[in-house]
Amino acid sequence: MEGVEKGPVTEPELPPGRGELSAALTGYLRGTGPLPDDAAIADAAPFGDDLQLALYLCYELHYRGFAGVDAALEWDPELLRVRAALEQPFLAALRAEATRHEHADDALDELLVEPADGRGVTRFLRDEGELWQLREYVAQRSVYHLKEADPHAWVLPRLWGRAKAGMAAVEFDEFGAGRAERVHARLFADLMADLDLDPTYGRYLHESGAEALAVVNLMSLFGLHRALRGALVGHFAAVETTSSPGSRRLADAMRRTGAGPAAEHFYREHVEADAVHEQVVRREVVAGLLEEEPWLDRDIAFGVDATSCLEDRLADRLLGAWRDGESSLRASV
Amino acid sequence: MPDNPVERSRRIIARREGPLLVEGPVEVVLEDGTTVSSERFCVALCTCRRSRIFPWCDTSHRRHARAACPDADR
């Protein structure tokens, strides 16, 4: 496996809009039209395709931007005002729907119990997933994994002491510990190639449903706001806690379907790595942050709960479609 | 205390439940004489003996609930 990027890194293409908000956003980014008005934002479904894509477009300017879009728009005051207006209903819906715990430890302890008779996406893929379903899963997860650990880096200046040291150590590991060929986002790109998917950053944005975009928007929302640093840490802890057993099931799925060595390797690497990360995040990052800022306990719990809520929504979308023998994507890959 | 890991004691974090956390890099010699190594900043060594990737932890020590909420699984 080659460990270096092939060719120049290009910015992703702007996707087509999915409704009034996202269509207006793409027009504004191209410089051809006005931003959506507040009434249209207030009318949109918080977890729907239109609002989620509009929010994704705003956030992407902080990562790699889009081809043909002025990089300076990242700090355009009008665009930031609209972004805040889009974030408000998303965050309000999450607080209302997702919140189940008041304490970080309670929220995380619940994730440590493996359901013996559990159903769910990774169990489905391990036991009966077909190659086309694995490809659909990976295509939609690529929107997340090709940004893996990126928005979590934004929390580093907002932490100190044990929390900062622990977070930086795990991030270093996620970013390949100094080796480009081991960057987790790179390993995921190799996995995509095994599944005959295009590993270009942002390539499957258009095909991904609102549920897959919401998972990414959640970490961008938490990562970009210092006020939500507790939620970002909770989100990261939830991901690292659930990743190891889920990755084992996905590695088994990749082996059973003969997906390829890089496809299996990505998930095998995460079985071991995330068993370590879980411990470090729990003992150093979460415990360290609670020591420094005990009032963030409820926010950390919210970050865990919000992550579970949106992952469950994504699981419902995937399994619902597959049980009906249908594609879970908006367009085929 | 010097920062050079060679000159200071290696820290191992032990708890009754869960893996031993050892500052990396490490080499682990297994009973059949083979050696496995990890360059990770920290490794989690299995103590429950249930890991399928022994000596590394794979979270197999976790409790299993009989009838948990199916949504909790991903």
XYZ file of C-alpha atoms in Angstrom:
407
model
C 0.000 0.000 0.000
C 1.410 3.374 -0.923
C 1.634 5.777 1.963
C 1.485 9.065 0.121
C -1.276 11.046 -1.523
C -1.382 10.636 -5.262
C -1.557 13.901 -7.109
C -2.491 17.295 -5.704
C -5.147 17.567 -3.021
C -8.184 19.134 -4.606
C -11.128 20.855 -2.985
C -14.425 18.978 -3.197
C -17.134 20.037 -5.620
C -20.155 21.884 -4.280
C -23.065 19.416 -4.197
C -26.525 20.228 -5.547
C -28.966 21.685 -3.007
C -31.656 19.561 -1.346
C -34.162 22.325 -0.699
C -34.543 26.048 -0.241
C -31.825 26.508 2.391
C -29.073 24.403 0.873
C -29.817 25.678 -2.649
C -29.536 29.275 -1.423
C -26.269 28.405 0.376
C -24.664 26.922 -2.731
C -25.758 30.001 -4.696
C -24.227 32.335 -2.113
C -20.972 30.354 -2.029
C -20.762 30.593 -5.818
C -21.488 34.314 -5.596
C -24.704 34.055 -7.594
C -27.473 34.576 -5.060
C -28.602 35.684 -1.586
C -28.466 33.722 1.656
C -31.644 32.026 2.925
C -33.851 34.160 5.169
C -34.641 33.416 8.797
C -38.245 32.404 8.098
C -37.098 29.608 5.786
C -34.629 28.411 8.428
C -37.331 28.409 11.106
C -39.580 26.266 8.873
C -36.949 23.586 8.134
C -36.860 20.198 9.865
C -33.821 20.254 12.212
C -32.650 16.754 11.218
C -33.798 16.992 7.597
C -31.744 16.908 4.409
C -32.063 20.591 3.611
C -30.938 22.016 6.958
C -28.256 19.390 7.477
C -26.703 20.002 4.059
C -26.893 23.787 4.549
C -25.083 23.420 7.874
C -22.544 21.046 6.342
C -21.754 23.602 3.623
C -21.154 26.293 6.257
C -18.879 24.022 8.289
C -16.878 22.682 5.353
C -15.398 26.160 4.839
C -13.446 25.541 8.078
C -12.010 22.249 6.769
C -11.132 22.148 3.090
C -13.675 24.442 1.467
C -15.106 23.822 -1.998
C -13.741 24.161 -5.505
C -14.465 27.611 -6.891
C -15.490 29.042 -3.503
C -13.550 31.986 -2.046
C -11.671 30.777 1.050
C -12.308 34.160 2.715
C -16.011 33.269 3.003
C -15.028 31.173 6.048
C -15.237 34.387 8.098
C -17.968 36.175 6.162
C -20.129 37.835 8.879
C -23.412 37.289 7.038
C -22.635 33.643 6.428
C -21.650 33.194 10.092
C -24.951 34.763 11.141
C -26.852 32.278 8.959
C -24.725 29.425 10.303
C -25.705 30.417 13.844
C -29.366 30.506 12.797
C -29.008 26.971 11.360
C -27.209 25.692 14.449
C -29.854 26.918 16.856
C -32.697 24.550 15.832
C -30.239 21.636 15.422
C -28.855 22.114 18.923
C -32.319 22.693 20.416
C -33.657 19.505 18.818
C -30.675 17.557 20.128
C -31.070 18.871 23.653
C -34.767 17.998 23.589
C -34.477 14.559 21.965
C -31.113 13.211 23.015
C -30.554 14.252 26.625
C -30.837 11.210 28.923
C -28.083 11.615 31.514
C -26.937 14.309 33.910
C -23.523 12.862 34.653
C -20.725 11.921 32.271
C -19.903 8.737 34.181
C -23.491 7.459 33.977
C -23.701 8.172 30.259
C -20.368 6.479 29.497
C -20.922 3.509 31.837
C -24.062 2.659 29.901
C -22.026 2.389 26.694
C -19.726 -0.175 28.351
C -22.433 -2.814 28.576
C -22.559 -4.914 25.423
C -26.074 -6.052 24.593
C -25.978 -9.847 24.341
C -28.816 -10.030 21.839
C -28.089 -6.669 20.238
C -29.141 -5.756 16.765
C -27.616 -2.837 14.969
C -25.662 -1.942 11.892
C -22.337 -3.560 12.763
C -24.009 -6.797 13.901
C -26.145 -6.857 10.768
C -23.090 -6.349 8.556
C -21.103 -9.010 10.421
C -23.846 -11.630 10.260
C -25.576 -11.072 6.945
C -24.208 -7.948 5.274
C -23.557 -8.214 1.561
C -20.811 -6.413 -0.274
C -23.183 -3.756 -1.669
C -24.340 -2.971 1.844
C -20.760 -2.669 3.094
C -20.065 -0.298 0.196
C -23.086 1.810 1.116
C -21.997 1.873 4.752
C -18.441 2.883 3.889
C -19.515 5.512 1.324
C -21.683 7.278 3.903
C -19.144 6.841 6.689
C -16.485 8.387 4.450
C -18.001 11.805 5.067
C -17.070 11.231 8.703
C -13.903 9.124 8.503
C -12.071 11.315 5.999
C -12.339 14.035 8.674
C -11.531 11.603 11.469
C -10.094 13.452 14.496
C -9.992 16.802 12.651
C -12.672 18.749 14.562
C -11.411 17.278 17.822
C -8.139 19.126 17.314
C -10.065 22.388 17.764
C -10.709 21.563 21.412
C -7.006 21.391 22.331
C -6.499 25.118 23.073
C -9.588 24.978 25.296
C -8.232 22.247 27.552
C -5.279 22.115 29.913
C -3.513 19.751 32.266
C -4.400 16.047 32.055
C -7.276 16.661 29.669
C -5.035 18.455 27.165
C -2.172 15.963 27.434
C -4.504 12.978 27.041
C -6.407 14.515 24.151
C -3.186 15.457 22.346
C -1.808 11.931 22.799
C -4.900 10.301 21.302
C -5.019 12.828 18.471
C -1.333 12.125 17.718
C -2.243 8.445 17.378
C -5.269 9.228 15.165
C -3.026 11.334 12.951
C -0.596 8.469 12.433
C 1.919 9.220 15.226
C 4.144 11.105 12.801
C 3.721 8.649 9.905
C 1.602 9.817 6.974
C 0.773 6.264 5.908
C -0.755 5.579 9.323
C -3.092 8.559 9.512
C -6.473 6.982 10.213
C -8.150 9.010 7.486
C -5.464 7.622 5.126
C -6.185 4.045 6.237
C -9.847 4.704 5.532
C -9.028 5.930 2.028
C -7.152 2.645 1.458
C -10.206 0.742 2.693
C -12.381 2.625 0.204
C -10.087 1.655 -2.642
C -10.463 -2.024 -1.621
C -14.225 -1.647 -1.935
C -13.875 -0.021 -5.345
C -15.019 3.325 -3.957
C -13.448 6.683 -4.825
C -11.406 7.834 -1.792
C -11.443 11.478 -2.869
C -12.353 13.749 0.054
C -16.020 14.758 -0.101
C -16.775 12.478 -3.043
C -19.895 10.887 -1.498
C -21.381 13.973 0.103
C -24.187 14.058 -2.468
C -25.059 10.381 -1.975
C -25.119 10.610 1.841
C -28.404 11.094 3.644
C -29.258 13.667 6.295
C -28.519 11.143 9.051
C -24.906 10.656 7.902
C -24.406 14.419 7.540
C -25.844 15.053 11.009
C -23.174 12.826 12.593
C -20.483 15.002 10.984
C -22.276 18.272 11.712
C -22.461 17.295 15.363
C -18.696 17.108 15.725
C -18.202 20.311 13.744
C -20.738 22.099 15.953
C -19.070 20.882 19.144
C -15.576 21.441 17.790
C -16.089 25.013 16.607
C -17.682 26.329 19.811
C -15.607 26.723 22.934
C -18.875 26.902 24.872
C -19.519 23.301 23.792
C -16.077 21.933 24.739
C -17.621 19.618 27.313
C -19.958 18.192 24.674
C -17.028 17.731 22.265
C -15.159 15.716 24.891
C -18.302 13.686 25.582
C -18.745 13.045 21.869
C -15.131 11.909 21.511
C -15.424 9.634 24.549
C -18.616 8.075 23.157
C -16.986 7.397 19.792
C -13.860 5.866 21.333
C -15.894 3.769 23.782
C -18.174 2.231 21.149
C -15.560 1.919 18.406
C -13.543 -1.115 19.489
C -16.303 -3.788 19.627
C -18.047 -2.291 16.594
C -14.782 -2.304 14.646
C -14.271 -5.979 15.442
C -17.665 -6.794 13.952
C -16.867 -4.726 10.866
C -13.463 -6.372 10.462
C -15.237 -9.747 10.582
C -17.736 -8.481 7.998
C -14.914 -7.377 5.696
C -13.191 -10.753 6.045
C -16.381 -12.770 5.472
C -17.242 -10.848 2.303
C -13.652 -10.873 1.020
C -13.614 -7.075 0.818
C -9.814 -6.915 0.833
C -6.813 -6.536 3.149
C -6.940 -2.746 3.599
C -10.669 -2.897 4.329
C -10.098 -5.444 7.060
C -6.960 -3.706 8.341
C -8.722 -0.389 8.965
C -11.155 -1.989 11.384
C -8.607 -4.375 12.966
C -6.395 -1.349 13.704
C -9.338 0.322 15.415
C -10.073 -2.685 17.626
C -6.699 -2.321 19.300
C -6.204 1.446 19.005
C -9.606 2.401 20.337
C -9.392 -0.021 23.257
C -6.418 2.152 24.307
C -8.038 5.447 23.344
C -11.160 4.611 25.349
C -9.062 4.208 28.487
C -7.036 7.373 27.929
C -10.073 9.478 27.046
C -12.009 8.241 30.058
C -9.207 8.392 32.626
C -7.305 11.433 31.436
C -9.494 13.588 29.198
C -12.933 13.204 30.802
C -11.669 12.831 34.361
C -9.117 15.620 33.819
C -11.716 18.014 32.442
C -14.118 17.208 35.288
C -11.337 17.927 37.762
C -10.634 21.322 36.200
C -14.190 22.267 35.306
C -16.655 20.114 37.274
C -19.586 22.213 36.063
C -19.126 20.699 32.592
C -20.350 17.279 33.790
C -23.806 17.739 32.281
C -22.351 19.009 28.982
C -20.085 15.971 28.673
C -23.098 13.730 29.284
C -25.018 15.658 26.624
C -22.192 15.093 24.131
C -22.383 11.345 24.786
C -26.181 11.276 24.498
C -26.276 13.423 21.364
C -23.771 11.104 19.686
C -25.845 8.026 20.566
C -29.024 9.709 19.359
C -27.619 10.604 15.931
C -25.872 7.246 15.512
C -29.201 5.558 16.266
C -30.926 7.697 13.648
C -28.295 6.690 11.097
C -28.660 3.028 12.076
C -32.436 3.249 11.634
C -31.994 4.728 8.175
C -29.529 2.044 7.048
C -31.290 -0.973 8.550
C -34.722 0.283 7.548
C -33.686 0.538 3.915
C -31.772 -2.745 3.871
C -34.551 -4.760 5.497
C -36.807 -3.561 2.672
C -34.128 -4.608 0.185
C -33.537 -0.997 -0.800
C -30.535 1.288 -1.021
C -29.827 3.500 1.997
C -28.217 6.133 -0.229
C -29.709 9.096 -2.040
C -27.977 7.986 -5.250
C -26.165 4.776 -6.138
C -22.393 4.366 -5.779
C 12.524 13.195 37.174
C 14.177 12.996 33.779
C 11.844 12.975 30.779
C 13.800 10.348 28.902
C 11.750 7.142 29.244
C 14.959 5.113 29.310
C 16.120 6.877 32.467
C 12.898 6.895 34.454
C 10.575 4.210 35.704
C 7.933 3.123 33.240
C 4.447 3.954 34.450
C 1.808 1.230 34.428
C -1.760 2.034 35.352
C -3.548 -0.901 36.941
C -7.160 -1.332 37.896
C -9.135 -4.342 39.081
C -11.318 -4.179 35.995
C -10.026 -3.525 32.515
C -6.579 -3.709 30.924
C -3.197 -2.669 32.276
C -2.151 0.581 30.637
C 1.553 0.654 29.842
C 3.482 3.545 28.333
C 4.761 2.514 24.921
C 6.619 1.514 22.908
C 6.627 -2.045 24.257
C 7.716 -5.557 23.353
C 5.696 -8.416 24.795
C 7.143 -11.938 24.883
C 4.429 -14.578 24.651
C 4.472 -18.102 26.087
C 5.405 -19.664 22.732
C 8.496 -17.480 22.639
C 7.260 -15.101 19.964
C 7.526 -11.375 20.486
C 4.906 -8.821 19.567
C 5.593 -5.125 19.685
C 3.697 -1.863 19.604
C 4.979 1.636 19.029
C 1.799 3.223 20.339
C 2.220 5.933 23.020
C 0.277 3.715 25.370
C -0.844 0.109 25.095
C -3.679 -1.693 26.862
C -2.653 -5.176 27.969
C -5.427 -7.738 28.408
C -5.836 -9.074 31.948
C -9.172 -10.883 31.540
C -7.624 -13.426 29.119
C -10.639 -13.199 26.844
C -9.102 -10.946 24.197
C -8.991 -12.291 20.666
C -5.921 -10.122 20.022
C -4.044 -11.086 23.199
C -1.865 -9.611 24.686
C -3.680 -6.436 23.566
C -7.064 -5.514 25.019
C -10.022 -5.721 22.631
C -12.655 -4.720 25.246
C -13.800 -8.333 25.696
C -13.744 -7.745 29.472
C -16.941 -5.736 29.204
C -20.139 -6.981 30.763
C -22.887 -8.285 28.504
C -26.484 -7.415 29.212
C -29.155 -9.976 28.488
C -31.853 -7.697 27.126
C -30.444 -4.269 26.533
C -31.953 -1.565 24.400
C -31.187 -2.621 20.807
C -30.557 1.006 19.884
C -27.553 1.044 22.179
C -25.674 -1.181 19.762
C -23.987 0.127 16.695
